[in-house]
Amino acid sequence: MSLLTVGLPVYNAMPFLPETLGSLLGQSYEDFELLVIDDGSTDGSLDYLRSVKDERLRLISQENRGLCATLNRMLAEATTPWLVRHDADDIAFPNRLAVTVDSIKRFPDAGMFYSYARYYQEGRVFGTFRTTSSTPDGLRELTRRGHLLAICHPAVTLNVPKTINAGGYRFNLHVEDVDLWWRMALNYDIRLIPTATVAVRHNSASVSAKNFEQQCINTLFVQYLLLSHLWQLTPLPYEAVSDRLGTLVDRRHLRFRQNARLTSISLSKKRYLAAFKHASLALAASPLHLTKRVLYEFRSEAAVVNGDTPRRFRERKIFSGPLRASIQAQRRQPLPRQAAPKASYYEKLLCL
């Protein structure tokens, strides 16, 4: 029986899809199923997928339901114990599945594996995705302190039953991965494969101040859910707390992130004048963050996390009224290692 299902959600993935599929079907480890779910593509992706002749490919076509629902369907459709996540515009290095299987055989009780990732644009591999590097206990401790793990979604391999038990993917907020990581870390061992196995493509269309700010608020909402769980509080729906979460957003840091991303994209396209412009703007926005980002390419830092410091949630009164008054007492209680609560009260955000 195969160990691995490679899960590939597809929505309007041309012209990148053939290169992605080639990198998966050309793996040095060949005993796997490639489960592709086309989520209502309108650009020829489905026609291309139907033309591919490989017995390992299992193609499902559905009306458009969004990424989160598609990922949950993948968990339900997988016929193997492990689901290797991959995106339809990214590249798998030739030994990705081989090193993943080696890790599974060494640590069969793990809940999840992840690796480092590089960036990819127009045939060039460059730069490194900033990743939380630690042991399973270290990742769990960071999570118990209220931090969100920085893990590249397409570099992840999930134990299917354990992921389903943790609640699967929950929200249509483009932070479905970060929300899953904290629930997995509290309940199961997450293990790092200490090499890059994928190259992820920069999407210049999403690089705008508005997108970055909304993504930041969505990430803070996930951290709010984590802190609510740790402090045994009942979280409010997204609409009730999003404005308060917006007060935590560091807009100078957002300008840095936006221009740092545009610097990388410009360099990959050999647009050096534009790269210099954006690098200068990133430096002006945050010299400290730019220095740390450059140094990360030469010396990784274990403490890379997403979100904000838990202390600022208290300082900005994100948990206000009676809920906030109970935090200090509840924080001193032992942290239960139990499954995270299902998000039934987020009906508008649930992946149905």
Coordinates of C-alpha atoms in Angstrom, one line a residue, residues 44-351:
G44 CA -8.3 25.4 -19.8
S45 CA -6.8 23.8 -16.7
L46 CA -9.3 20.9 -16.7
D47 CA -8.8 20.2 -20.4
Y48 CA -5.1 20.0 -19.8
L49 CA -5.5 17.7 -16.8
R50 CA -7.7 15.4 -18.8
S51 CA -5.0 15.1 -21.5
V52 CA -2.4 13.9 -19.0
K53 CA -1.8 10.1 -19.2
D54 CA -0.4 8.7 -16.0
E55 CA -1.9 6.0 -13.9
R56 CA -0.9 7.7 -10.7
L57 CA -3.2 10.7 -11.5
R58 CA -6.7 10.7 -10.1
L59 CA -8.7 13.7 -11.3
I60 CA -11.9 15.1 -9.6
S61 CA -13.8 18.0 -11.1
Q62 CA -16.2 20.0 -9.0
E63 CA -18.1 23.3 -9.2
N64 CA -16.2 26.2 -7.6
R65 CA -16.2 25.9 -3.8
G66 CA -13.1 27.7 -2.8
L67 CA -9.7 26.5 -1.5
C68 CA -10.7 25.6 2.0
A69 CA -13.6 23.3 1.0
T70 CA -11.3 21.7 -1.7
L71 CA -8.6 20.9 0.9
N72 CA -11.1 19.3 3.2
R73 CA -12.4 17.2 0.3
M74 CA -8.8 16.1 -0.3
L75 CA -8.6 14.9 3.2
A76 CA -11.8 13.0 2.7
E77 CA -10.7 11.5 -0.7
A78 CA -7.2 10.5 0.3
T79 CA -6.7 6.7 0.3
T80 CA -3.3 6.8 2.0
P81 CA -2.3 7.7 5.6
W82 CA -0.3 10.8 4.5
L83 CA -1.3 13.8 2.3
V84 CA 1.4 15.8 0.7
R85 CA 0.3 19.4 0.1
H86 CA 1.3 21.1 -3.1
D87 CA 0.0 24.2 -5.0
A88 CA -0.7 24.3 -8.7
D89 CA 1.9 26.9 -9.6
D90 CA 4.8 25.7 -7.4
I91 CA 7.7 23.4 -8.1
A92 CA 8.6 20.2 -6.2
F93 CA 12.3 19.4 -6.1
P94 CA 13.0 15.9 -7.5
N95 CA 13.7 14.3 -4.1
R96 CA 10.7 15.8 -2.2
L97 CA 8.8 12.6 -1.8
A98 CA 11.8 10.5 -1.2
V99 CA 13.0 12.5 1.8
T100 CA 9.4 12.7 3.0
V101 CA 9.0 8.9 3.0
D102 CA 12.4 8.6 4.9
S103 CA 11.1 11.0 7.6
I104 CA 7.8 9.1 7.9
K105 CA 9.6 5.8 8.4
R106 CA 11.8 7.4 11.1
F107 CA 8.9 9.1 12.9
P108 CA 5.7 7.2 12.0
D109 CA 3.8 8.7 15.0
A110 CA 4.2 12.3 13.8
G111 CA 1.1 14.4 13.0
M112 CA 2.8 16.5 10.3
F113 CA 6.1 17.1 8.5
Y114 CA 7.3 20.3 7.0
S115 CA 10.4 21.5 5.2
Y116 CA 12.1 24.6 4.1
A117 CA 11.0 26.3 0.9
R118 CA 12.6 28.5 -1.7
Y119 CA 11.1 31.2 -3.9
Y120 CA 10.7 30.7 -7.7
Q121 CA 10.0 33.0 -10.6
E122 CA 10.5 32.7 -14.3
G123 CA 12.7 29.6 -14.0
R124 CA 14.9 31.0 -11.3
V125 CA 15.1 29.7 -7.7
F126 CA 16.1 32.4 -5.2
G127 CA 15.6 33.5 -1.6
T128 CA 14.2 31.4 1.3
F129 CA 10.8 31.3 2.9
R130 CA 11.2 32.4 6.6
T131 CA 10.3 29.3 8.6
T132 CA 10.0 28.4 12.3
S133 CA 12.8 25.9 12.9
S134 CA 12.5 23.8 16.0
T135 CA 11.9 20.4 17.5
P136 CA 8.3 19.1 18.1
D137 CA 8.5 20.1 21.7
G138 CA 9.9 23.5 20.8
L139 CA 7.1 24.1 18.3
R140 CA 4.6 23.1 20.9
E141 CA 6.1 25.4 23.5
L142 CA 6.0 28.4 21.1
T143 CA 2.4 27.7 20.4
R144 CA 1.6 27.4 24.1
R145 CA 3.1 30.8 24.6
G146 CA 0.6 32.2 22.1
H147 CA 2.7 32.4 18.9
L148 CA 1.8 31.3 15.4
L149 CA 4.2 29.1 13.5
A150 CA 5.7 30.2 10.2
I151 CA 5.4 27.1 8.0
C152 CA 5.1 27.1 4.2
H153 CA 1.8 25.4 3.3
P154 CA 3.0 23.7 0.1
A155 CA 6.0 22.3 2.0
V156 CA 3.8 20.3 4.4
T157 CA 2.8 16.6 4.6
L158 CA -0.2 15.8 6.9
N159 CA -1.2 12.7 8.7
V160 CA -4.8 12.4 7.3
P161 CA -6.6 10.9 10.4
K162 CA -4.8 13.2 12.8
T163 CA -5.5 16.3 10.7
I164 CA -9.2 15.4 10.4
N165 CA -9.3 14.8 14.2
A166 CA -7.8 18.3 14.8
G167 CA -10.7 19.8 12.8
G168 CA -9.2 20.0 9.3
Y169 CA -9.3 23.3 7.5
R170 CA -11.8 25.8 8.8
F171 CA -11.9 29.4 7.4
N172 CA -12.2 31.1 4.0
L173 CA -9.9 33.8 5.2
H174 CA -6.7 32.7 3.3
V175 CA -5.2 31.8 6.7
E176 CA -6.5 28.2 6.7
D177 CA -3.0 26.9 7.1
V178 CA -1.9 29.0 10.0
D179 CA -5.1 28.1 11.8
L180 CA -4.4 24.4 11.3
W181 CA -0.8 24.6 12.5
W182 CA -1.6 25.6 16.0
R183 CA -4.1 22.9 16.5
M184 CA -1.7 20.3 15.2
A185 CA 1.2 21.6 17.3
L186 CA -0.9 21.4 20.5
N187 CA -2.0 17.8 19.9
Y188 CA 0.7 16.1 17.8
D189 CA 4.4 16.2 16.9
I190 CA 5.2 18.4 14.0
R191 CA 8.6 17.5 12.6
L192 CA 11.0 19.6 10.4
I193 CA 12.6 18.0 7.3
P194 CA 15.8 20.2 7.4
T195 CA 16.1 20.8 3.6
A196 CA 14.2 22.7 1.0
T197 CA 11.8 20.4 -0.9
V198 CA 9.7 23.0 -2.8
A199 CA 10.0 26.3 -4.6
V200 CA 7.0 28.6 -4.3
R201 CA 6.1 31.1 -6.9
H202 CA 5.7 34.8 -6.0
N203 CA 2.3 36.2 -7.0
S204 CA 2.8 39.8 -7.9
A205 CA -0.9 40.4 -8.4
S206 CA -1.6 40.0 -4.6
V207 CA 1.2 42.4 -3.5
S208 CA -0.8 45.5 -2.5
A209 CA -1.0 47.4 0.7
K210 CA -4.7 46.5 1.0
N211 CA -4.1 42.8 0.6
F212 CA -1.2 42.8 3.1
E213 CA -3.3 44.6 5.7
Q214 CA -6.3 42.3 5.3
Q215 CA -4.0 39.3 5.5
C216 CA -2.4 40.7 8.7
I217 CA -5.8 41.1 10.3
N218 CA -6.9 37.6 9.3
T219 CA -3.7 36.2 10.8
L220 CA -4.3 38.2 14.0
F221 CA -7.8 36.6 14.1
V222 CA -6.2 33.2 14.1
Q223 CA -3.9 34.2 16.9
Y224 CA -6.9 35.5 18.8
L225 CA -8.5 32.1 18.5
L226 CA -5.3 30.5 19.7
L227 CA -5.1 32.8 22.8
S228 CA -8.8 32.2 23.5
H229 CA -8.1 28.5 23.5
L230 CA -5.1 28.8 25.7
W231 CA -6.8 31.2 28.2
Q232 CA -10.0 29.1 28.1
L233 CA -12.1 32.0 26.8
T234 CA -15.0 32.0 24.4
P235 CA -13.9 33.8 21.2
L236 CA -16.2 36.2 19.4
P237 CA -16.9 35.9 15.6
Y238 CA -14.6 37.6 13.1
E239 CA -16.9 40.5 12.4
A240 CA -17.1 41.4 16.1
V241 CA -13.3 41.6 16.7
S242 CA -11.8 42.5 13.3
D243 CA -11.8 46.3 14.0
R244 CA -10.1 45.8 17.4
L245 CA -7.5 43.5 15.7
G246 CA -6.8 46.2 13.2
T247 CA -5.4 48.4 16.0
L248 CA -2.6 45.8 16.3
V249 CA -1.5 46.2 12.7
D250 CA 2.0 47.8 12.3
R251 CA 1.7 49.7 9.1
R252 CA 5.4 50.5 8.8
H253 CA 6.0 46.7 9.0
L254 CA 3.3 46.2 6.3
R255 CA 5.1 48.7 4.0
F256 CA 8.3 46.9 4.6
R257 CA 6.8 43.5 3.8
Q258 CA 5.1 44.8 0.6
N259 CA 8.3 46.4 -0.7
A260 CA 10.5 43.5 0.4
R261 CA 8.2 41.2 -1.7
L262 CA 8.3 43.5 -4.7
T263 CA 12.1 43.7 -4.4
S264 CA 12.4 39.9 -4.7
I265 CA 9.9 39.8 -7.6
S266 CA 11.8 42.5 -9.4
L267 CA 15.2 40.8 -8.9
S268 CA 13.8 37.5 -10.2
K269 CA 12.7 39.4 -13.4
K270 CA 16.1 41.2 -13.6
R271 CA 14.4 44.5 -13.2
Y272 CA 17.2 45.9 -11.2
L273 CA 16.1 49.6 -11.1
A274 CA 12.7 48.6 -9.7
A275 CA 14.4 46.3 -7.2
F276 CA 16.6 49.1 -6.0
K277 CA 13.6 51.4 -5.6
H278 CA 11.6 48.8 -3.6
A279 CA 14.6 47.8 -1.5
S280 CA 15.1 51.5 -0.6
L281 CA 11.4 51.8 0.4
A282 CA 11.7 48.7 2.5
L283 CA 14.8 50.1 4.2
A284 CA 13.0 53.4 4.9
A285 CA 10.0 51.5 6.4
S286 CA 12.0 49.3 8.7
P287 CA 15.8 49.1 8.7
L288 CA 15.7 46.5 11.5
H289 CA 13.4 44.1 9.6
L290 CA 15.3 44.5 6.4
T291 CA 18.6 43.7 8.1
K292 CA 17.0 40.6 9.8
R293 CA 15.6 39.5 6.5
V294 CA 18.9 39.7 4.7
L295 CA 20.7 37.9 7.5
Y296 CA 18.1 35.1 7.4
E297 CA 19.4 34.1 4.0
F298 CA 22.8 33.3 5.7
R299 CA 21.8 32.3 9.2
S300 CA 18.3 31.0 9.9
E301 CA 16.7 32.0 13.2
A302 CA 14.6 29.5 15.2
A303 CA 12.3 32.2 16.7
V304 CA 10.5 33.1 13.4
V305 CA 6.8 33.4 14.2
N306 CA 3.7 35.0 12.7
G307 CA 1.3 37.3 14.4
D308 CA 2.0 39.7 17.3
T309 CA 3.2 39.3 20.8
P310 CA 0.4 38.0 23.1
R311 CA 1.2 40.9 25.5
R312 CA -0.1 43.4 22.9
F313 CA -3.5 41.6 22.8
R314 CA -3.8 42.5 26.5
E315 CA -2.4 46.0 26.2
R316 CA -4.8 46.9 23.3
K317 CA -7.8 45.4 25.2
I318 CA -8.6 42.9 22.5
F319 CA -10.1 40.8 25.2
S320 CA -12.3 43.4 26.8
G321 CA -14.8 43.5 29.7
P322 CA -15.3 40.4 31.9
L323 CA -13.4 38.2 29.5
R324 CA -10.2 40.2 29.9
A325 CA -10.6 40.3 33.7
S326 CA -10.4 36.5 33.8
I327 CA -7.3 36.2 31.7
Q328 CA -4.6 36.5 34.4
A329 CA -6.2 33.8 36.6
Q330 CA -6.8 31.5 33.7
R331 CA -3.3 31.9 32.2
R332 CA -1.9 30.3 35.4
Q333 CA -3.9 27.1 34.9
P334 CA -2.2 24.1 33.2
L335 CA -2.6 24.2 29.5
P336 CA -4.8 21.2 28.5
R337 CA -3.6 19.1 25.6
Q338 CA -6.9 18.5 24.0
A339 CA -8.4 18.9 20.6
A340 CA -9.1 22.4 19.6
P341 CA -12.8 23.4 19.7
K342 CA -14.7 23.2 16.5
A343 CA -15.6 26.6 15.0
S344 CA -19.3 26.0 14.7
Y345 CA -20.0 29.6 15.5
Y346 CA -18.2 30.8 12.4
E347 CA -20.9 29.7 10.0
K348 CA -20.1 32.4 7.5
L349 CA -16.4 31.5 7.5
L350 CA -16.6 27.7 7.7
C351 CA -15.5 25.7 4.7

